[in-house]
Structure formats: structure tokens, C-alpha cells
Short mmCIF file of C-alpha atoms and ligand atoms in Angstrom, two decimals:
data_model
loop_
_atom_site.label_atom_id
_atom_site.label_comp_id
_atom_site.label_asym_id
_atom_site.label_seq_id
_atom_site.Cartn_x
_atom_site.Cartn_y
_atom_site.Cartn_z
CA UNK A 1 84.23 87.62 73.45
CA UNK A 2 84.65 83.90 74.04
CA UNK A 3 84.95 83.31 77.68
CA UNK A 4 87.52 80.59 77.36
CA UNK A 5 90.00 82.90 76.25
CA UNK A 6 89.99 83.80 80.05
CA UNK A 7 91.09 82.62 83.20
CA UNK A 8 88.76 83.93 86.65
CA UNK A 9 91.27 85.45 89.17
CA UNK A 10 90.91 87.12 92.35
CA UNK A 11 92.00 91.03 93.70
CA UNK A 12 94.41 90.91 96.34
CA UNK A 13 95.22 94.49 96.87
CA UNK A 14 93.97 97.96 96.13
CA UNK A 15 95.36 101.09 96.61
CA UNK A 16 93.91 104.35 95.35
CA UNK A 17 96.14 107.52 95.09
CA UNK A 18 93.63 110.11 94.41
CA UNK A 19 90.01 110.46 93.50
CA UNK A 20 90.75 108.88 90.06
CA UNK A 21 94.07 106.68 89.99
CA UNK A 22 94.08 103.73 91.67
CA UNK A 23 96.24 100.80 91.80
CA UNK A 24 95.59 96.78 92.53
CA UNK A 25 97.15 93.14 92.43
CA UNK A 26 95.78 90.39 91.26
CA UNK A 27 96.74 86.16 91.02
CA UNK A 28 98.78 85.55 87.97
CA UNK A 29 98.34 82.20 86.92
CA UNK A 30 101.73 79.77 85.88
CA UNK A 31 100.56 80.10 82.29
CA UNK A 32 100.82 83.64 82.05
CA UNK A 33 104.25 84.80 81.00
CA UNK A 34 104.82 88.03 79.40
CA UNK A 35 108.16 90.34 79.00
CA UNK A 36 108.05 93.26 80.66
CA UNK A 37 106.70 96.17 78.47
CA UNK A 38 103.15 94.22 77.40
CA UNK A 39 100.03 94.42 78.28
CA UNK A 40 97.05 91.82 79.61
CA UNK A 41 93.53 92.07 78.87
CA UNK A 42 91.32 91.98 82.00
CA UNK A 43 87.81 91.56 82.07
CA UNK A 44 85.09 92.53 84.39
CA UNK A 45 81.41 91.90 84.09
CA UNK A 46 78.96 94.74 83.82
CA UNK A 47 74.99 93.61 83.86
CA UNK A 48 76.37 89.89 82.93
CA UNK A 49 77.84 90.89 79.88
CA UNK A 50 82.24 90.61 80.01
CA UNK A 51 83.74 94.01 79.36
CA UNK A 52 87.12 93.67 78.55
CA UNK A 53 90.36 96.77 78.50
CA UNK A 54 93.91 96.58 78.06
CA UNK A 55 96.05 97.34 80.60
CA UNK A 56 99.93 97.08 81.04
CA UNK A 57 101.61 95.16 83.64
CA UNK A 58 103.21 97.14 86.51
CA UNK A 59 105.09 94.21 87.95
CA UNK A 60 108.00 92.38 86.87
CA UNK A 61 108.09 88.93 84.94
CA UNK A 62 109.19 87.38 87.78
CA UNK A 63 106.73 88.95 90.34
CA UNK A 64 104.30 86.01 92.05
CA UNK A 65 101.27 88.60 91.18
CA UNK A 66 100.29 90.52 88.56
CA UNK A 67 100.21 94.58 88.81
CA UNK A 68 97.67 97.24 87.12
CA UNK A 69 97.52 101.16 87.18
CA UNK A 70 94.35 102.63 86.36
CA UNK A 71 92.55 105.57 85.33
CA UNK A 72 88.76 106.39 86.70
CA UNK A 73 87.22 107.51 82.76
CA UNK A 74 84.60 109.46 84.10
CA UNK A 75 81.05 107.31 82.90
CA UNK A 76 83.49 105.06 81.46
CA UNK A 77 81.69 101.47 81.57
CA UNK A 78 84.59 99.50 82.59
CA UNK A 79 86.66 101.55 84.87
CA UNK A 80 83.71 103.24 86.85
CA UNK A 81 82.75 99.91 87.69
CA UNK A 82 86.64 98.83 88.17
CA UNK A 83 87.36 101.44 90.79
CA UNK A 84 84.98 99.97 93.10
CA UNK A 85 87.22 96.69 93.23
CA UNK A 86 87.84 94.70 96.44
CA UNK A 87 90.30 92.45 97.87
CA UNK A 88 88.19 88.55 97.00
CA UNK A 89 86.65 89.99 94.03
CA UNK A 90 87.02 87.90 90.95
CA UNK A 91 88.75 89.32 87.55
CA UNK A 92 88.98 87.60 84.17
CA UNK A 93 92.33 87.70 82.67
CA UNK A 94 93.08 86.71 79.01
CA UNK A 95 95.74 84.20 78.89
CA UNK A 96 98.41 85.97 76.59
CA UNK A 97 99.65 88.91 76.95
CA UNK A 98 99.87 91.20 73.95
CA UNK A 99 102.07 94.66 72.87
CA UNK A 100 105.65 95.20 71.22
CA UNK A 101 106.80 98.07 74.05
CA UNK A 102 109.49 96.05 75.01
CA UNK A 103 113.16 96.23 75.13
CA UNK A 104 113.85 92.95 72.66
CA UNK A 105 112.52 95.43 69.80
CA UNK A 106 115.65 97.30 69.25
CA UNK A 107 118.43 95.71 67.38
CA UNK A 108 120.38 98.95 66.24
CA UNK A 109 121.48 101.07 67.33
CA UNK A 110 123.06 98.91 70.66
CA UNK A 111 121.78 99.77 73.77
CA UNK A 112 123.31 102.96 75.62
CA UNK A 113 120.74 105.18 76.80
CA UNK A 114 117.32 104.68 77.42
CA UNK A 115 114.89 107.05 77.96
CA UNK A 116 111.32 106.36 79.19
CA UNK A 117 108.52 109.06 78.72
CA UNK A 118 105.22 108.85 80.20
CA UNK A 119 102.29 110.71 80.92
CA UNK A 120 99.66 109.81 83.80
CA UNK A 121 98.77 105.65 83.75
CA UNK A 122 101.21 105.16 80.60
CA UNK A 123 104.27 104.79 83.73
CA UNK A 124 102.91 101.15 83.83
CA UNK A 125 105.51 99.18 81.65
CA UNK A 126 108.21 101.63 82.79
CA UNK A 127 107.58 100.44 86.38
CA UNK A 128 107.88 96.65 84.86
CA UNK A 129 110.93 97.07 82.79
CA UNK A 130 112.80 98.70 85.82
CA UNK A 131 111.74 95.39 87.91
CA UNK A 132 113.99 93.43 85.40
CA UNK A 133 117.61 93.18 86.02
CA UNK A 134 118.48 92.72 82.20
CA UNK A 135 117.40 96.42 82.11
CA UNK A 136 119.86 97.75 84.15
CA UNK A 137 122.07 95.24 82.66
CA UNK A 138 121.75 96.58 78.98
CA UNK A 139 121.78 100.69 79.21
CA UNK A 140 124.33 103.04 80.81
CA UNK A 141 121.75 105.59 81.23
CA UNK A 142 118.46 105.32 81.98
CA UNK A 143 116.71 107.92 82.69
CA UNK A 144 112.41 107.85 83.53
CA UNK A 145 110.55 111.02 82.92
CA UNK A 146 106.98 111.42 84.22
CA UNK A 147 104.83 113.86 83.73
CA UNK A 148 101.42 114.21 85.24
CA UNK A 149 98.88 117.43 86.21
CA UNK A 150 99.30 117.77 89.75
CA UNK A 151 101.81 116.43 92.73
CA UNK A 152 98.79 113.97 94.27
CA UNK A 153 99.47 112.42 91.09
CA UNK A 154 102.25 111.94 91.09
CA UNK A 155 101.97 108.32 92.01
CA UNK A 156 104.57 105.63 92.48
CA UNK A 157 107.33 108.23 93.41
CA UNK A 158 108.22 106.14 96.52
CA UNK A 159 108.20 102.49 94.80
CA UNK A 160 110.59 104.11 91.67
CA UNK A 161 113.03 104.76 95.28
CA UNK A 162 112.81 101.52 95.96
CA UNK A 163 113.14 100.15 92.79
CA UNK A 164 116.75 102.05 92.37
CA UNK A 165 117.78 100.65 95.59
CA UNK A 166 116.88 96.78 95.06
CA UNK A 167 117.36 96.84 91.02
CA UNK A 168 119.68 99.88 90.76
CA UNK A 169 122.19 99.27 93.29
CA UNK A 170 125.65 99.84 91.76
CA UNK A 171 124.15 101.53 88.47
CA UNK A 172 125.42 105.14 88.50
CA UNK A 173 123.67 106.46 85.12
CA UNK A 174 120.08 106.60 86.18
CA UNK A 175 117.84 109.69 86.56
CA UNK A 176 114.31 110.41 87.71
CA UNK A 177 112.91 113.37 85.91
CA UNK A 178 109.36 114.34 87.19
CA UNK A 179 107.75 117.09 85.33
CA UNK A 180 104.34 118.77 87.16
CA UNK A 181 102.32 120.67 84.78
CA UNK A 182 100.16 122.33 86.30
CA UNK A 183 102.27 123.30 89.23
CA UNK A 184 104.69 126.30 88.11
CA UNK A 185 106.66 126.11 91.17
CA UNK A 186 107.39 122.15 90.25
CA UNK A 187 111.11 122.62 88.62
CA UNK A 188 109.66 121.37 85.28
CA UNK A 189 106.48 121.63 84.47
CA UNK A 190 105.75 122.57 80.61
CA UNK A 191 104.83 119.53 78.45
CA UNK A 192 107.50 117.22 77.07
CA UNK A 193 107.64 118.62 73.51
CA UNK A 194 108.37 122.28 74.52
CA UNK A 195 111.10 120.55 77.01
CA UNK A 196 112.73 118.66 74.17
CA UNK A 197 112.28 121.81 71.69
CA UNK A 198 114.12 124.10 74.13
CA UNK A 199 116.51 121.45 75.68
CA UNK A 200 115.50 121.83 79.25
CA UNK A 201 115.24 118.09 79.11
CA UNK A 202 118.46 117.27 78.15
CA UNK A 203 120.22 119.95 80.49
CA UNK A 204 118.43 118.26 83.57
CA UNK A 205 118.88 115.08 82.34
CA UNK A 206 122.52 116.00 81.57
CA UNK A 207 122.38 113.80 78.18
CA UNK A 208 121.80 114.83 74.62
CA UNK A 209 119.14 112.82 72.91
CA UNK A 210 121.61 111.32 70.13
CA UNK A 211 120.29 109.19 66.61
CA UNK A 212 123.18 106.65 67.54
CA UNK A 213 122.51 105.92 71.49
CA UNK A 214 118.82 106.71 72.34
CA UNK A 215 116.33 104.30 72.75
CA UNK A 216 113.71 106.32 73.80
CA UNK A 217 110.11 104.84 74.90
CA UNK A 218 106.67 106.68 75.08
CA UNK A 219 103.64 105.71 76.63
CA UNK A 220 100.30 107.61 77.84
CA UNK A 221 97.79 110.36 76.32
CA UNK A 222 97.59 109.92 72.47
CA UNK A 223 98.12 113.60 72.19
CA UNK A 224 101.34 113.36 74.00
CA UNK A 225 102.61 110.69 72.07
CA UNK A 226 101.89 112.61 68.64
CA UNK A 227 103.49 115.20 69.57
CA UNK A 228 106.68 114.03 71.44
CA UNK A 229 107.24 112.33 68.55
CA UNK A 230 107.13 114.87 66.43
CA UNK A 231 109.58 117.04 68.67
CA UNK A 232 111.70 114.30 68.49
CA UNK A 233 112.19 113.50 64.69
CA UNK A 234 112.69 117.08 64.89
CA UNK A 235 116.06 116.25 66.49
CA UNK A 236 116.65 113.78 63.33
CA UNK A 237 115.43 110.92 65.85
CA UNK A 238 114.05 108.19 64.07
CA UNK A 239 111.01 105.46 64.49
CA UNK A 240 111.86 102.02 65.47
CA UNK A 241 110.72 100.24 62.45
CA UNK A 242 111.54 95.90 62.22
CA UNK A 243 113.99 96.48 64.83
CA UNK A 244 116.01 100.04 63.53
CA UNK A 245 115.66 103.43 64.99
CA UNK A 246 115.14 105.42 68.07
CA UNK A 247 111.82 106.08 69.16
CA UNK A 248 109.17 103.22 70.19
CA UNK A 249 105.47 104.23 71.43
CA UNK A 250 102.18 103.28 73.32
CA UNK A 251 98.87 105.13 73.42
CA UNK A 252 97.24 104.29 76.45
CA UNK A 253 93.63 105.48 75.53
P1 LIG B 301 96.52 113.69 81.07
O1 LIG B 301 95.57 114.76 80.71
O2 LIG B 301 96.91 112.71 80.05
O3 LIG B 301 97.83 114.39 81.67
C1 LIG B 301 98.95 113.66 82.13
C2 LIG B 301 100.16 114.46 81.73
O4 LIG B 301 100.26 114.47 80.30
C3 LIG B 301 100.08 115.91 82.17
O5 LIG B 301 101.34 116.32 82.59
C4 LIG B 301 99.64 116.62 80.91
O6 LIG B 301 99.99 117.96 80.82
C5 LIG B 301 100.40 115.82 79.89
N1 LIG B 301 99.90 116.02 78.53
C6 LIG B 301 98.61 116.01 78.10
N2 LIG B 301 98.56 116.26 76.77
C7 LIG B 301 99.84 116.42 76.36
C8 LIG B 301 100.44 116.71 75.12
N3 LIG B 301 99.73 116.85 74.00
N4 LIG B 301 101.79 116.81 75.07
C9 LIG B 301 102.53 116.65 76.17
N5 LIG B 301 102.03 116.40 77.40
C10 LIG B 301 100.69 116.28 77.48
O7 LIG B 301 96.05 113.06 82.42
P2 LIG B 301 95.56 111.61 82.78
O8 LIG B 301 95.17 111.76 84.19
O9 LIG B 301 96.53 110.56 82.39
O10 LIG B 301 94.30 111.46 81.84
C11 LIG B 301 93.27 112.44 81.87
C12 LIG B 301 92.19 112.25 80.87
O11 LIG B 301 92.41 111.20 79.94
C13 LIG B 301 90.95 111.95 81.57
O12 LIG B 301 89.97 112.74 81.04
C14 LIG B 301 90.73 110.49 81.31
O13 LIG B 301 89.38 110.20 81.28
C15 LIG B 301 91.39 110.26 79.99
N6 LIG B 301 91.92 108.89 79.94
C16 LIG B 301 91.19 107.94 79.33
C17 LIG B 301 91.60 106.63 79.34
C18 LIG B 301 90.78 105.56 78.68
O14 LIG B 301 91.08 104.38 78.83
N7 LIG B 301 89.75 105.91 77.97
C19 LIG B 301 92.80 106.27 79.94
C20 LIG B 301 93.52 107.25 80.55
C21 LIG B 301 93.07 108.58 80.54
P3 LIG B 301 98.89 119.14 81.01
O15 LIG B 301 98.69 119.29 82.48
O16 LIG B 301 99.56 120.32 80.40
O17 LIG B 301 97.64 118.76 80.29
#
């Protein structure tokens, strides 16, 4: 890994949510411009050698700083060494950013509903693409569905309030759809497929998942994706393939 394909920043913030999530902020540098959706590769160096993982941006592409939600993999080298961050350290950050989870992908069909699925960490480019006005500009619904184990991780549930109130003010189609798994008193709480299988996710959402309106996003466990997909052609949903069809996805492991 060539060094110089890296700039050296410095932590300004972190903010763990449980044992094993965490959040923090780092500099962005004026060369780094990236659409929200992508992801930056940040580096960190373990006994002197530069380990490098790919992480999507949780702010917007107009935010000052740059935004990362992380996982603790347990004996993982590079996050069991990243959770012990601290505001000063230094960070590498490769200067382009890289992915194709963004918005600009879909030429047909137009934009009319969006929906964004994600599991655990894989909420990161969500949280970025609702920081950009042209977001709420495009869709008439929008509705964010995150699932996760438990309540405690249920993280960013307060900064998706805010983020309706600053970038969703006047917008009248969006929805927040938490699902809990592992809490049966949560009002949803199996996994996404059985919810799009038996509808439930449709009659909360109070939208049909439709081959001619639905853009509809997923990002987080591999598994997951897989398999929401699969519920989904089911439906006579399509992939988004050089710009045409429905469904666009992420693994995030
Ligand atoms: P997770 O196990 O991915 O669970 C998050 C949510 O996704 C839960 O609601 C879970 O439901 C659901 N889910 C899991 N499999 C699914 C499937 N096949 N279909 C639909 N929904 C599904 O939790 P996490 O906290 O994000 O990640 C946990 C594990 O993944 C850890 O062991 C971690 O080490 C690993 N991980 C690794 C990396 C990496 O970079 N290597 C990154 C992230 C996570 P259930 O409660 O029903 O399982």
C-alpha cells in the first residue's frame, strides 16, 4: 500500500454507543470530494505496518468533517485497534473516495420513492444521502428502514430526528421504519425478507414496493443483502444494471 495514496488526518470526536459500535469525526481535507453514498478508505497503523478498511461516509458532501460508523470485529486487526481512537490521534485517509451506492445511478425508472434498507453499520450512506437536500428534492417518499439486534443499537435514532427537521422540513412523504430483532415486543422485529414476503413492510410503510417507482437501496450484513434481494425480485423488482432497475446494494463486510 503506497503511502502517498494517503493524506495523515487527525480524530476530532468519538462517540461509542455500546460495547461494540462506535462513532468518530475526523479533518476532511479540500481535496476530498465525494457524493454522498461512497465510501473512503482509512488507514491506521498496527506494529508500523498501514492497515487499511473501507468505510462509508456518515456526513454530508458539504459537511466541514468527515463522519464514520464502526463495528468492533471481535480480534479484528483493524477495528480492535480502531475502537481505542482518541480525539489528536492521527488517521490516514486515501484521497478518493470510491463506491456506486449513490443516487446519480438510477436513470429509469424517475425518481418517486426511495427506500433505504440497512442492517447494523450499513445506515452509514443513508445518514449521508439524507444530509443532501437534492435527496429530498428528487423522491416523494422516502422512507429509511433499520434493522439492528437490540434497542442499545439502535444508534443514530436521535440525529435521523434532526435530520427530518433541518433537511425534511416541508417534505410530507418520509417514514422511519425501525425493525428490532431480537426484541419481540419492538413493533417489527422479524428480518427484512420475511417483512417484504408477508407485506408487513409495506402496510407500515403504507407504500407498495412497485417495478415502476422504487428505488430501493441496501446496505449491511452480506447475508441480508442476499436475501432481501432475493425477496425482492420475488416481487418482480429488478437490479439496477448501467443505470435501469430497482434495487441497488452494498455489503458492508
Ligand atoms: P448483524 O448480525 O448484521 O445484525 C444487524 C441486523 O441485521 C439485525 O437486525 C439482524 O437480525 C439482521 N440480519 C442479520 N442477518 C440477516 C439476514 N440474513 N436477513 C435479514 N436480516 C439479517 O449485526 P451487526 O452488529 O451489524 O454485525 C454483527 C456481526 O457482523 C459481528 O459478528 C461482526 O463482527 C460482523 N461484522 C463484521 C464486519 C467486518 O468489517 N468484518 C463489519 C460489520 C459486522 P437478527 O437479529 O435476526 O440476526
Amino acid at each position: 500500500m503506497s503511502i502517498e495514496k494517503f493524506s495523515l488526518e487527525k480524530v476530532l470526536s468519538v462517540h461509542r454507543w455500546t460495547d461494540n459500535l462506535f462513532s468518530f469525526t475526523m479533518t476532511r481535507p479540500a481535496h476530498f470530494k465525494f457524493t454522498a453514498g461512497q465510501f473512503a478508505r482509512i488507514g491506521i497503523k498496527v506494529n508500523d505496518e498501514l492497515v487499511v478498511r473501507a468505510y462509508s461516509v456518515v456526513s454530508s458532501p458539504f459537511d466541514e468533517t468527515l463522519e464514520f460508523f464502526s463495528i468492533v470485529v471481535p480480534d479484528g486487526a483493524f477495528t480492535s485497534n480502531l475502537q481505542h481512537l482518541q480525539v489528536n490521534d492521527e488517521i490516514y485517509l486515501e484521497k478518493i473516495p470510491y463506491g456506486y451506492l449513490t443516487l446519480a445511478r438510477y436513470q429509469l425508472p424517475l425518481p418517486k420513492d426511495l427506500w433505504l434498507l440497512g442492517t447494523g453499520t450499513g445506515l452509514a450512506p443513508f445518514l449521508s444521502m439524507l444530509q443532501d437536500f437534492e435527496t429530498w428534492s428528487k423522491y416523494k417518499n422516502i422512507h429509511l428502514i433499520y434493522s439492528v439486534r437490540t434497542q442499545a443499537e439502535l444508534a443514530y435514532a436521535e440525529k435521523i430526528q434532526e435530520i427530518i427537521e433541518t433537511f425534511g422540513e416541508g417534505h410530507h412523504g418520509f417514514k422511519f421504519i425501525p425493525i428490532i430483532t431480537r426484541d419481540v415486543q419492538a413493533p417489527l422485529h422479524d428480518r427484512l425478507p420475511v417483512l417484504i414476503a408477508n407485506g408487513e413492510l409495506e402496510k407500515v410503510a403504507d407504500l407498495k414496493f412497485d417495478p415502476e417507482t422504487s428505488h430501493i437501496m441496501l446496505c449491511g450484513n452480506p447475508q441480508m443483502v442476499e436475501d432481501t434481494k432475493e425477496a425482492l425480485k420475488a416481487r418482480g423488482l429488478t437490479m439496477n444494471r448501467r443505470g435501469e432497475g430497482n434495487i441497488a446494494v452494498e455489503n458492508y463486510w
